[in-house]
């Protein structure tokens, strides 16, 4: 993330994901349209058993029948442990994942699920400002309920293209004037200057999820805020800048006793797999954290959307699916 932001992650939970959480075969217990282009899936174990615990901000990964894997936020109640609820937008530029969920997945079908994982943990605070754009409302929903139960002072500003494209409005209406809804065709774009003007001075934490344009705009405004005031989550990486060093680099795999040569255009994951070194990865875009690997020596060209600025500066970990060596040699705990 850029300076002044944090991914609000729970290191223990993330470490569990990297160690390889099991896949579950869950049944689609419900599928309902909740807005134009948005469906809610309800997933349950075929035998009705309790599902793993999760906390607001968590997501799971669906392994779809067309071979794709996609991450979706949990938007139900963590206290209801037999059903997981996911909101899925049919993306206009779908790469096959959301189209499969909308068109092919039926009630009664079974789907492989990994997780839950949480890179967007709701930290304890007396005040919150939540900013959601479109389907970015999904991880925010359980955060609102949690903040409400704890008696925190909070408000939500929720923007979307049109009112009928904005999911969960009936549910949000129960919170009264804590929630402000801004359909763009009526209200115009979210007025981020007005929404965020007093947030840092009030000591509020700001949680934001939505399209890249919204996340980038909020991140720019947060550049001068105290560290960790802004918490965002990205399910797609921004287009990385050109590599810091457009040249081959060596990767010394300390555990395996192997040295790899990574050429321009290759990833460490690709080269490690070709050499028979087992690596865990999932999104291949630098967003999920599954491939996080300890760095023992050497500078890193961080190209992910997962680590905080502070974590990048420490230089002791990297996402090997996208990040590269910033010098001629890296030593990794692989």
Coordinates of N, CA and C in Angstrom, one line a residue, residues 62-295:
X62 N -13.1 -19.3 -3.6 CA -13.9 -20.3 -4.3 C -13.1 -20.9 -5.4
X63 N -13.0 -22.3 -5.5 CA -12.4 -23.0 -6.5 C -13.5 -23.4 -7.5
X64 N -13.6 -22.7 -8.6 CA -14.8 -22.9 -9.4 C -14.6 -24.0 -10.4
X65 N -15.7 -24.5 -11.0 CA -15.7 -25.6 -11.9 C -15.1 -25.4 -13.2
X66 N -14.8 -24.1 -13.5 CA -14.1 -23.8 -14.8 C -12.6 -23.6 -14.6
X67 N -12.2 -24.0 -13.4 CA -10.7 -24.0 -13.1 C -10.2 -22.7 -12.5
X68 N -11.1 -21.7 -12.4 CA -10.6 -20.5 -11.8 C -10.8 -20.5 -10.3
X69 N -10.0 -19.7 -9.6 CA -10.2 -19.4 -8.2 C -10.4 -17.9 -8.0
X70 N -11.4 -17.6 -7.2 CA -11.8 -16.2 -7.0 C -12.0 -16.0 -5.5
X71 N -11.7 -14.8 -5.0 CA -11.9 -14.4 -3.6 C -13.1 -13.6 -3.4
X72 N -13.9 -13.9 -2.4 CA -15.1 -13.1 -2.1 C -15.3 -12.9 -0.6
X73 N -15.7 -11.7 -0.3 CA -15.8 -11.3 1.1 C -17.0 -12.0 1.8
X74 N -16.8 -12.4 3.0 CA -18.0 -12.9 3.8 C -18.8 -11.7 4.3
X75 N -20.1 -11.7 4.1 CA -20.9 -10.6 4.4 C -22.1 -10.9 5.3
X76 N -22.0 -12.1 6.0 CA -23.1 -12.5 6.9 C -22.7 -12.2 8.3
X77 N -23.3 -13.0 9.2 CA -23.1 -12.8 10.7 C -22.1 -13.9 11.2
X78 N -20.9 -13.5 11.7 CA -20.0 -14.5 12.2 C -20.5 -15.4 13.2
X79 N -21.6 -14.9 13.9 CA -22.1 -15.8 15.0 C -22.9 -16.9 14.5
X80 N -23.3 -16.9 13.2 CA -24.1 -18.0 12.6 C -23.1 -18.9 11.9
X81 N -22.7 -19.9 12.5 CA -21.5 -20.7 12.1 C -21.9 -21.9 11.2
X82 N -23.1 -22.0 10.7 CA -23.4 -23.1 9.8 C -23.6 -22.6 8.3
X83 N -23.6 -21.3 8.1 CA -23.8 -20.7 6.8 C -22.9 -19.6 6.6
X84 N -22.2 -19.6 5.4 CA -21.4 -18.4 5.0 C -22.2 -17.7 3.9
X85 N -22.2 -16.4 3.9 CA -22.9 -15.6 2.9 C -21.9 -14.8 2.2
X86 N -22.0 -14.8 0.8 CA -21.0 -14.1 -0.1 C -21.9 -13.2 -1.0
X87 N -21.4 -12.0 -1.3 CA -22.0 -11.2 -2.3 C -21.1 -11.1 -3.5
X88 N -21.7 -11.4 -4.7 CA -20.9 -11.5 -5.9 C -21.5 -10.6 -7.0
X89 N -20.7 -9.7 -7.4 CA -21.0 -8.8 -8.6 C -20.7 -9.4 -9.9
X90 N -21.6 -9.4 -10.8 CA -21.2 -9.8 -12.2 C -20.3 -8.6 -12.8
X91 N -19.0 -8.9 -12.9 CA -18.1 -7.9 -13.4 C -18.3 -7.7 -14.9
X92 N -18.3 -6.4 -15.2 CA -18.5 -6.1 -16.7 C -17.3 -6.6 -17.5
X93 N -16.1 -6.7 -16.9 CA -15.0 -7.2 -17.6 C -14.6 -8.5 -17.0
X94 N -15.6 -9.4 -16.6 CA -15.3 -10.6 -15.9 C -14.3 -11.5 -16.7
X95 N -13.4 -12.0 -15.9 CA -12.4 -12.9 -16.4 C -12.8 -14.4 -16.3
X96 N -14.1 -14.5 -16.0 CA -14.7 -15.9 -16.0 C -15.2 -16.3 -14.6
X97 N -14.8 -15.6 -13.6 CA -15.2 -16.0 -12.2 C -16.6 -15.6 -11.9
X98 N -16.9 -14.3 -11.9 CA -18.2 -13.9 -11.6 C -19.3 -14.3 -12.5
X99 N -18.9 -14.5 -13.8 CA -19.9 -15.0 -14.8 C -20.2 -16.4 -14.5
X100 N -19.2 -17.2 -14.0 CA -19.5 -18.6 -13.6 C -20.4 -18.7 -12.4
X101 N -20.2 -17.8 -11.4 CA -21.0 -17.8 -10.2 C -22.5 -17.5 -10.6
X102 N -22.6 -16.4 -11.5 CA -24.0 -16.0 -11.8 C -24.7 -17.0 -12.8
X103 N -24.0 -17.5 -13.7 CA -24.6 -18.3 -14.8 C -24.6 -19.8 -14.5
X104 N -23.6 -20.3 -13.9 CA -23.5 -21.8 -13.8 C -23.7 -22.4 -12.5
X105 N -23.5 -21.6 -11.4 CA -23.6 -22.2 -10.1 C -25.0 -22.2 -9.6
X106 N -25.5 -23.3 -9.2 CA -27.0 -23.5 -8.9 C -27.1 -23.9 -7.4
X107 N -28.3 -23.7 -6.8 CA -28.6 -24.2 -5.5 C -28.5 -25.7 -5.5
X108 N -27.8 -26.3 -4.6 CA -27.5 -27.7 -4.6 C -26.2 -28.2 -5.1
X109 N -25.6 -27.3 -5.9 CA -24.2 -27.6 -6.4 C -23.2 -27.6 -5.2
X110 N -22.1 -28.3 -5.4 CA -21.0 -28.2 -4.5 C -19.8 -27.5 -5.0
X111 N -19.2 -26.8 -4.2 CA -18.0 -26.0 -4.6 C -16.9 -26.1 -3.6
X112 N -15.7 -26.1 -4.1 CA -14.5 -26.2 -3.2 C -14.2 -24.8 -2.6
X113 N -14.0 -24.7 -1.3 CA -13.8 -23.4 -0.7 C -12.5 -23.5 0.2
X114 N -11.7 -22.4 0.1 CA -10.5 -22.3 0.9 C -10.7 -21.1 1.8
X115 N -10.2 -21.2 3.0 CA -10.3 -20.1 4.0 C -11.1 -20.4 5.2
X116 N -11.5 -19.4 5.9 CA -11.4 -18.0 5.7 C -10.0 -17.4 6.0
X117 N -9.7 -16.3 5.3 CA -8.5 -15.5 5.6 C -9.0 -14.1 5.9
X118 N -8.1 -13.4 6.6 CA -8.5 -12.0 6.9 C -7.3 -11.1 6.8
X119 N -7.3 -10.3 5.7 CA -6.3 -9.2 5.5 C -6.9 -7.9 5.8
X120 N -8.1 -7.8 6.4 CA -8.8 -6.5 6.5 C -9.5 -6.5 7.9
X121 N -8.7 -6.8 8.9 CA -9.3 -6.9 10.2 C -9.8 -5.6 10.8
X122 N -11.0 -5.7 11.4 CA -11.5 -4.5 12.1 C -10.9 -4.3 13.4
X123 N -10.0 -3.3 13.5 CA -9.3 -3.0 14.7 C -10.2 -2.3 15.7
X124 N -10.0 -2.5 17.0 CA -10.8 -1.9 18.0 C -10.6 -0.4 18.0
X125 N -11.6 0.4 18.0 CA -11.5 1.9 18.0 C -12.8 2.5 18.5
X126 N -12.8 3.7 19.0 CA -14.1 4.3 19.5 C -14.9 4.9 18.3
X127 N -14.2 5.2 17.2 CA -14.9 5.8 16.1 C -14.4 5.2 14.8
X128 N -15.3 5.2 13.8 CA -15.0 4.6 12.5 C -15.7 5.5 11.4
X129 N -15.0 5.6 10.3 CA -15.7 6.1 9.0 C -15.5 5.0 8.0
X130 N -16.6 4.4 7.5 CA -16.6 3.4 6.5 C -17.0 4.0 5.2
X131 N -16.2 3.7 4.2 CA -16.5 4.2 2.8 C -16.5 3.0 1.9
X132 N -17.7 2.8 1.2 CA -17.9 1.6 0.4 C -18.3 2.1 -1.0
X133 N -17.8 1.4 -2.0 CA -18.2 1.7 -3.4 C -18.7 0.4 -4.0
X134 N -19.9 0.4 -4.5 CA -20.4 -0.8 -5.2 C -20.3 -2.1 -4.3
X135 N -19.8 -3.2 -4.9 CA -19.7 -4.4 -4.2 C -18.7 -4.4 -3.0
X136 N -18.0 -3.3 -2.9 CA -17.1 -3.1 -1.7 C -17.9 -3.0 -0.4
X137 N -19.2 -3.0 -0.5 CA -20.0 -3.0 0.8 C -19.9 -4.3 1.5
X138 N -19.6 -5.4 0.7 CA -19.7 -6.8 1.3 C -18.8 -6.9 2.6
X139 N -17.5 -6.6 2.6 CA -16.7 -6.8 3.8 C -17.1 -5.8 4.9
X140 N -17.7 -4.7 4.5 CA -18.1 -3.6 5.5 C -19.3 -4.0 6.3
X141 N -20.2 -4.8 5.7 CA -21.5 -5.2 6.4 C -21.3 -5.7 7.8
X142 N -20.5 -6.8 7.9 CA -20.3 -7.4 9.3 C -19.5 -6.4 10.2
X143 N -18.7 -5.5 9.6 CA -18.0 -4.5 10.4 C -19.0 -3.6 11.1
X144 N -20.0 -3.2 10.3 CA -21.0 -2.3 10.9 C -21.7 -2.9 12.1
X145 N -22.1 -4.2 11.9 CA -22.8 -4.9 13.0 C -21.9 -5.0 14.2
X146 N -20.7 -5.3 14.0 CA -19.7 -5.4 15.1 C -19.6 -4.1 15.8
X147 N -19.3 -3.0 15.0 CA -19.2 -1.7 15.7 C -20.4 -1.3 16.4
X148 N -21.6 -1.6 15.9 CA -22.9 -1.3 16.5 C -23.0 -2.0 17.9
X149 N -22.7 -3.3 17.9 CA -22.8 -4.1 19.1 C -21.8 -3.6 20.2
X150 N -20.7 -3.1 19.7 CA -19.7 -2.6 20.7 C -19.9 -1.2 21.2
X151 N -21.0 -0.5 20.6 CA -21.3 0.8 21.0 C -20.3 1.9 20.5
X152 N -19.6 1.6 19.4 CA -18.7 2.5 18.8 C -19.5 3.6 18.0
X153 N -18.9 4.7 17.8 CA -19.4 5.8 17.0 C -19.0 5.5 15.6
X154 N -19.9 5.4 14.6 CA -19.5 5.1 13.3 C -20.5 5.7 12.3
X155 N -20.0 5.8 11.1 CA -20.9 6.3 10.0 C -20.4 5.6 8.7
X156 N -21.3 5.4 7.8 CA -21.0 4.7 6.5 C -21.5 5.6 5.4
X157 N -20.6 5.9 4.4 CA -20.9 6.5 3.1 C -20.8 5.5 2.0
X158 N -21.9 5.2 1.4 CA -22.0 4.1 0.4 C -22.4 4.7 -0.9
X159 N -21.5 4.5 -1.9 CA -21.8 5.0 -3.3 C -21.9 3.9 -4.3
X160 N -22.7 4.1 -5.3 CA -22.9 3.2 -6.4 C -23.3 3.9 -7.6
X161 N -23.3 3.1 -8.7 CA -23.7 3.8 -10.0 C -25.2 4.2 -10.0
X162 N -26.1 3.3 -9.6 CA -27.5 3.6 -9.5 C -28.0 3.0 -8.2
X163 N -29.2 3.4 -7.7 CA -29.7 2.8 -6.5 C -30.0 1.4 -6.7
X164 N -30.5 1.0 -7.8 CA -30.9 -0.4 -8.0 C -29.7 -1.3 -8.2
X165 N -28.5 -0.8 -8.3 CA -27.3 -1.6 -8.4 C -26.6 -1.7 -7.0
X166 N -27.1 -1.1 -6.0 CA -26.5 -1.1 -4.7 C -27.2 -2.1 -3.8
X167 N -26.4 -3.1 -3.4 CA -26.9 -4.2 -2.7 C -27.1 -3.9 -1.2
X168 N -28.0 -4.6 -0.5 CA -28.2 -4.6 0.9 C -28.7 -3.3 1.4
X169 N -29.4 -2.5 0.6 CA -30.0 -1.2 1.1 C -31.0 -1.5 2.1
X170 N -31.9 -2.5 2.0 CA -32.9 -2.8 3.0 C -32.2 -3.1 4.4
X171 N -31.2 -3.8 4.3 CA -30.5 -4.2 5.5 C -29.8 -3.0 6.2
X172 N -29.3 -2.1 5.4 CA -28.6 -0.9 5.9 C -29.6 0.1 6.4
X173 N -30.8 0.1 5.9 CA -31.8 1.1 6.4 C -32.1 1.0 7.9
X174 N -31.9 -0.2 8.4 CA -32.1 -0.4 9.8 C -31.1 0.4 10.7
X175 N -30.0 0.9 10.2 CA -29.1 1.7 10.9 C -29.4 3.2 10.9
X176 N -30.5 3.6 10.2 CA -30.9 5.0 10.3 C -29.9 5.9 9.7
X177 N -29.7 7.1 10.3 CA -28.9 8.2 9.7 C -27.4 7.9 9.9
X178 N -27.0 6.8 10.4 CA -25.6 6.5 10.4 C -25.1 6.1 9.0
X179 N -26.1 5.8 8.1 CA -25.7 5.4 6.8 C -26.2 6.4 5.8
X180 N -25.3 6.9 4.9 CA -25.6 7.8 3.9 C -25.4 7.1 2.5
X181 N -26.4 7.1 1.7 CA -26.3 6.4 0.4 C -26.3 7.4 -0.7
X182 N -25.3 7.2 -1.7 CA -25.1 8.2 -2.7 C -25.1 7.5 -4.1
X183 N -26.3 7.3 -4.7 CA -26.3 6.8 -6.1 C -25.7 7.8 -7.0
X184 N -24.7 7.5 -7.8 CA -24.0 8.4 -8.6 C -24.9 9.1 -9.7
X185 N -25.9 8.4 -10.2 CA -26.8 9.1 -11.2 C -27.7 10.1 -10.6
X186 N -27.8 10.2 -9.3 CA -28.6 11.2 -8.6 C -27.7 12.2 -7.8
X187 N -26.7 11.7 -7.1 CA -25.9 12.5 -6.2 C -24.5 12.9 -6.8
X188 N -24.1 12.2 -7.9 CA -22.8 12.4 -8.4 C -21.8 11.6 -7.6
X189 N -20.5 11.7 -7.9 CA -19.5 10.9 -7.2 C -19.5 11.2 -5.7
X190 N -18.9 10.3 -4.9 CA -18.8 10.5 -3.5 C -17.9 11.8 -3.3
X191 N -18.3 12.7 -2.4 CA -17.6 13.9 -2.1 C -16.6 13.5 -1.0
X192 N -15.4 12.9 -1.4 CA -14.5 12.4 -0.4 C -13.9 13.5 0.5
X193 N -13.8 14.7 0.0 CA -13.2 15.8 0.8 C -14.2 16.0 2.0
X194 N -15.5 16.1 1.7 CA -16.4 16.3 2.8 C -16.5 15.1 3.8
X195 N -16.4 13.9 3.2 CA -16.5 12.7 4.0 C -15.3 12.5 4.9
X196 N -14.2 12.8 4.4 CA -12.9 12.4 5.1 C -12.3 13.6 5.8
X197 N -12.9 14.8 5.7 CA -12.2 16.0 6.1 C -11.8 16.0 7.6
X198 N -12.7 15.5 8.5 CA -12.4 15.5 9.9 C -12.0 14.2 10.5
X199 N -11.9 13.1 9.6 CA -11.7 11.8 10.2 C -10.4 11.7 11.0
X200 N -9.2 12.1 10.5 CA -8.0 12.0 11.3 C -8.0 12.7 12.6
X201 N -8.6 14.0 12.5 CA -8.6 14.8 13.7 C -9.5 14.2 14.8
X202 N -10.6 13.5 14.3 CA -11.5 12.9 15.3 C -10.9 11.6 15.9
X203 N -9.8 11.2 15.4 CA -9.3 9.9 15.9 C -10.0 8.7 15.3
X204 N -10.7 8.8 14.2 CA -11.4 7.7 13.6 C -10.5 6.9 12.8
X205 N -10.8 5.6 12.7 CA -10.2 4.7 11.7 C -11.1 4.7 10.5
X206 N -10.5 4.8 9.3 CA -11.2 4.8 8.1 C -11.0 3.5 7.4
X207 N -12.1 2.8 7.1 CA -12.1 1.5 6.3 C -12.8 1.8 5.0
X208 N -12.1 1.3 3.9 CA -12.6 1.6 2.6 C -12.4 0.4 1.7
X209 N -13.5 0.0 1.0 CA -13.4 -1.0 0.0 C -14.3 -0.7 -1.2
X210 N -13.8 -1.0 -2.4 CA -14.6 -0.6 -3.6 C -13.7 -0.7 -4.8
X211 N -14.1 0.0 -5.9 CA -13.3 -0.1 -7.1 C -12.0 0.7 -7.0
X212 N -11.1 0.4 -7.9 CA -9.7 0.9 -7.8 C -9.7 2.4 -7.8
X213 N -10.5 3.1 -8.5 CA -10.5 4.5 -8.6 C -10.9 5.1 -7.2
X214 N -11.8 4.5 -6.5 CA -12.2 5.0 -5.2 C -11.0 4.7 -4.2
X215 N -10.4 3.5 -4.2 CA -9.3 3.2 -3.3 C -8.1 4.2 -3.5
X216 N -7.8 4.4 -4.8 CA -6.7 5.3 -5.1 C -7.0 6.7 -4.6
X217 N -8.2 7.2 -4.8 CA -8.5 8.6 -4.4 C -8.5 8.7 -2.9
X218 N -9.0 7.7 -2.1 CA -9.0 7.8 -0.7 C -7.5 7.7 -0.2
X219 N -6.7 6.8 -0.8 CA -5.3 6.6 -0.4 C -4.5 7.9 -0.6
X220 N -4.8 8.6 -1.7 CA -4.1 9.9 -1.9 C -4.4 10.9 -0.8
X221 N -5.7 11.0 -0.4 CA -6.1 11.9 0.7 C -5.5 11.5 2.0
X222 N -5.1 10.2 2.2 CA -4.6 9.7 3.4 C -3.1 9.9 3.6
X223 N -2.5 10.4 2.6 CA -1.0 10.4 2.5 C -0.4 11.1 3.7
X224 N -1.1 12.1 4.3 CA -0.5 12.9 5.4 C -1.1 12.5 6.7
X225 N -2.0 11.5 6.7 CA -2.6 11.0 8.0 C -1.6 10.2 8.8
X226 N -2.0 10.1 10.1 CA -1.2 9.2 11.0 C -1.1 7.8 10.4
X227 N 0.0 7.1 10.6 CA 0.0 5.7 10.1 C -1.1 4.9 10.6
X228 N -1.6 4.0 9.7 CA -2.7 3.0 10.0 C -4.0 3.6 10.3
X229 N -4.2 4.9 10.0 CA -5.6 5.5 10.1 C -6.5 4.9 9.0
X230 N -5.9 4.7 7.8 CA -6.7 4.2 6.7 C -6.4 2.7 6.5
X231 N -7.5 1.9 6.3 CA -7.4 0.5 6.1 C -8.1 0.2 4.8
X232 N -7.5 -0.4 3.8 CA -8.1 -0.7 2.6 C -7.8 -2.2 2.2
X233 N -8.6 -2.7 1.4 CA -8.4 -4.1 0.8 C -8.6 -4.1 -0.7
X234 N -7.6 -4.7 -1.4 CA -7.7 -4.8 -2.8 C -7.8 -6.3 -3.2
X235 N -8.7 -6.6 -4.1 CA -8.8 -7.9 -4.7 C -8.2 -8.0 -6.1
X236 N -7.8 -6.8 -6.6 CA -7.0 -6.8 -7.8 C -5.8 -5.8 -7.6
X237 N -4.7 -6.2 -8.0 CA -3.5 -5.4 -7.9 C -3.6 -4.3 -8.9
X238 N -3.1 -3.1 -8.5 CA -3.0 -2.0 -9.5 C -1.9 -2.4 -10.5
X239 N -1.9 -1.8 -11.6 CA -0.9 -2.1 -12.6 C 0.5 -1.7 -12.1
X240 N 1.4 -2.6 -11.9 CA 2.7 -2.2 -11.3 C 3.5 -1.3 -12.2
X241 N 4.3 -0.5 -11.6 CA 5.2 0.3 -12.4 C 6.3 -0.6 -13.0
X242 N 7.1 -0.1 -13.9 CA 8.1 -0.9 -14.5 C 9.1 -1.4 -13.4
X243 N 9.6 -2.6 -13.6 CA 10.5 -3.2 -12.5 C 11.6 -2.2 -12.2
X244 N 12.0 -2.2 -10.9 CA 13.1 -1.4 -10.5 C 14.4 -1.8 -11.2
X245 N 14.5 -3.0 -11.6 CA 15.7 -3.5 -12.2 C 15.3 -4.5 -13.3
X246 N 15.4 -4.1 -14.6 CA 15.0 -5.0 -15.7 C 16.2 -5.8 -16.1
X247 N 16.5 -6.8 -15.2 CA 17.7 -7.6 -15.5 C 17.5 -8.9 -14.7
X248 N 18.1 -10.0 -15.1 CA 18.0 -11.3 -14.3 C 18.5 -11.1 -12.9
X249 N 18.0 -11.8 -12.0 CA 18.6 -11.8 -10.6 C 18.5 -13.3 -10.1
X250 N 19.5 -13.5 -9.2 CA 19.5 -14.9 -8.6 C 18.7 -14.9 -7.3
X251 N 18.1 -16.1 -7.1 CA 17.3 -16.4 -5.9 C 18.0 -17.6 -5.2
X252 N 18.6 -17.4 -4.1 CA 19.2 -18.5 -3.3 C 18.1 -19.0 -2.4
X253 N 17.7 -20.3 -2.7 CA 16.6 -20.9 -1.9 C 17.3 -21.6 -0.7
X254 N 17.3 -21.0 0.5 CA 18.1 -21.5 1.6 C 17.8 -22.9 2.0
X255 N 16.5 -23.1 2.2 CA 16.0 -24.4 2.7 C 16.3 -25.5 1.7
X256 N 16.1 -25.2 0.4 CA 16.2 -26.3 -0.7 C 17.6 -26.4 -1.1
X257 N 18.5 -25.5 -0.8 CA 19.9 -25.6 -1.3 C 20.0 -25.4 -2.8
X258 N 19.1 -24.7 -3.4 CA 19.1 -24.5 -4.8 C 19.2 -23.0 -5.1
X259 N 20.0 -22.6 -6.2 CA 20.0 -21.2 -6.6 C 19.3 -21.1 -8.0
X260 N 18.4 -20.2 -8.1 CA 17.6 -20.0 -9.3 C 18.0 -18.7 -10.0
X261 N 17.8 -18.7 -11.3 CA 18.0 -17.5 -12.1 C 16.6 -17.1 -12.6
X262 N 16.2 -15.9 -12.2 CA 14.9 -15.3 -12.7 C 15.1 -14.3 -13.7
X263 N 14.6 -14.6 -14.9 CA 14.8 -13.6 -16.0 C 13.7 -12.6 -16.0
X264 N 13.9 -11.5 -16.7 CA 12.8 -10.5 -16.9 C 11.6 -11.2 -17.5
X265 N 10.4 -10.9 -17.0 CA 9.2 -11.6 -17.6 C 8.9 -12.8 -16.8
X266 N 9.8 -13.4 -16.0 CA 9.5 -14.5 -15.2 C 9.2 -14.1 -13.8
X267 N 8.4 -15.0 -13.0 CA 8.2 -14.7 -11.6 C 9.0 -15.8 -10.8
X268 N 9.3 -15.4 -9.6 CA 10.0 -16.4 -8.7 C 9.1 -17.7 -8.6
X269 N 7.8 -17.5 -8.5 CA 7.0 -18.7 -8.4 C 7.2 -19.6 -9.6
X270 N 7.1 -19.0 -10.8 CA 7.3 -19.8 -12.0 C 8.6 -20.6 -12.0
X271 N 9.7 -19.9 -11.7 CA 11.0 -20.5 -11.8 C 11.2 -21.6 -10.7
X272 N 10.6 -21.3 -9.5 CA 10.7 -22.3 -8.4 C 10.0 -23.5 -8.7
X273 N 8.8 -23.4 -9.3 CA 8.0 -24.6 -9.7 C 8.7 -25.4 -10.8
X274 N 9.3 -24.7 -11.7 CA 10.1 -25.4 -12.8 C 11.2 -26.2 -12.2
X275 N 11.8 -25.7 -11.1 CA 12.9 -26.4 -10.4 C 12.5 -27.4 -9.4
X276 N 11.1 -27.6 -9.3 CA 10.6 -28.7 -8.4 C 10.5 -28.3 -7.0
X277 N 10.6 -27.0 -6.7 CA 10.5 -26.5 -5.3 C 9.0 -26.2 -5.1
X278 N 8.4 -26.8 -4.1 CA 7.0 -26.6 -3.8 C 6.8 -25.2 -3.2
X279 N 5.9 -24.4 -3.8 CA 5.6 -23.1 -3.3 C 4.0 -23.0 -3.3
X280 N 3.6 -22.3 -2.3 CA 2.1 -22.0 -2.2 C 1.8 -20.7 -2.7
X281 N 0.8 -20.6 -3.6 CA 0.3 -19.4 -4.1 C -1.1 -19.6 -4.5
X282 N -1.8 -18.4 -4.8 CA -3.2 -18.5 -5.1 C -3.6 -17.5 -6.2
X283 N -3.6 -16.2 -5.8 CA -4.1 -15.2 -6.8 C -3.2 -14.9 -7.9
X284 N -1.9 -15.1 -7.7 CA -0.9 -14.7 -8.7 C -0.9 -13.3 -9.1
X285 N -1.5 -12.4 -8.3 CA -1.6 -11.0 -8.5 C -1.1 -10.2 -7.4
X286 N -0.6 -10.8 -6.3 CA 0.0 -10.0 -5.2 C -1.1 -9.4 -4.3
X287 N -2.2 -10.1 -4.2 CA -3.3 -9.5 -3.4 C -3.7 -10.4 -2.2
X288 N -3.5 -11.7 -2.3 CA -4.0 -12.6 -1.2 C -3.1 -12.9 -0.1
X289 N -1.8 -12.8 -0.3 CA -0.8 -13.1 0.8 C -0.4 -14.6 0.9
X290 N -1.0 -15.4 0.1 CA -0.7 -16.9 0.2 C 0.8 -17.2 0.0
X291 N 1.4 -16.5 -0.9 CA 2.8 -16.8 -1.3 C 3.9 -16.0 -0.5
X292 N 3.4 -15.3 0.6 CA 4.4 -14.5 1.4 C 5.6 -15.4 1.8
X293 N 6.8 -14.9 1.6 CA 8.0 -15.7 1.8 C 9.0 -14.8 2.6
X294 N 9.6 -15.4 3.6 CA 10.6 -14.6 4.3 C 11.9 -14.3 3.5
X295 N 12.3 -13.1 3.6 CA 13.5 -12.7 2.9 C 14.7 -12.7 3.9

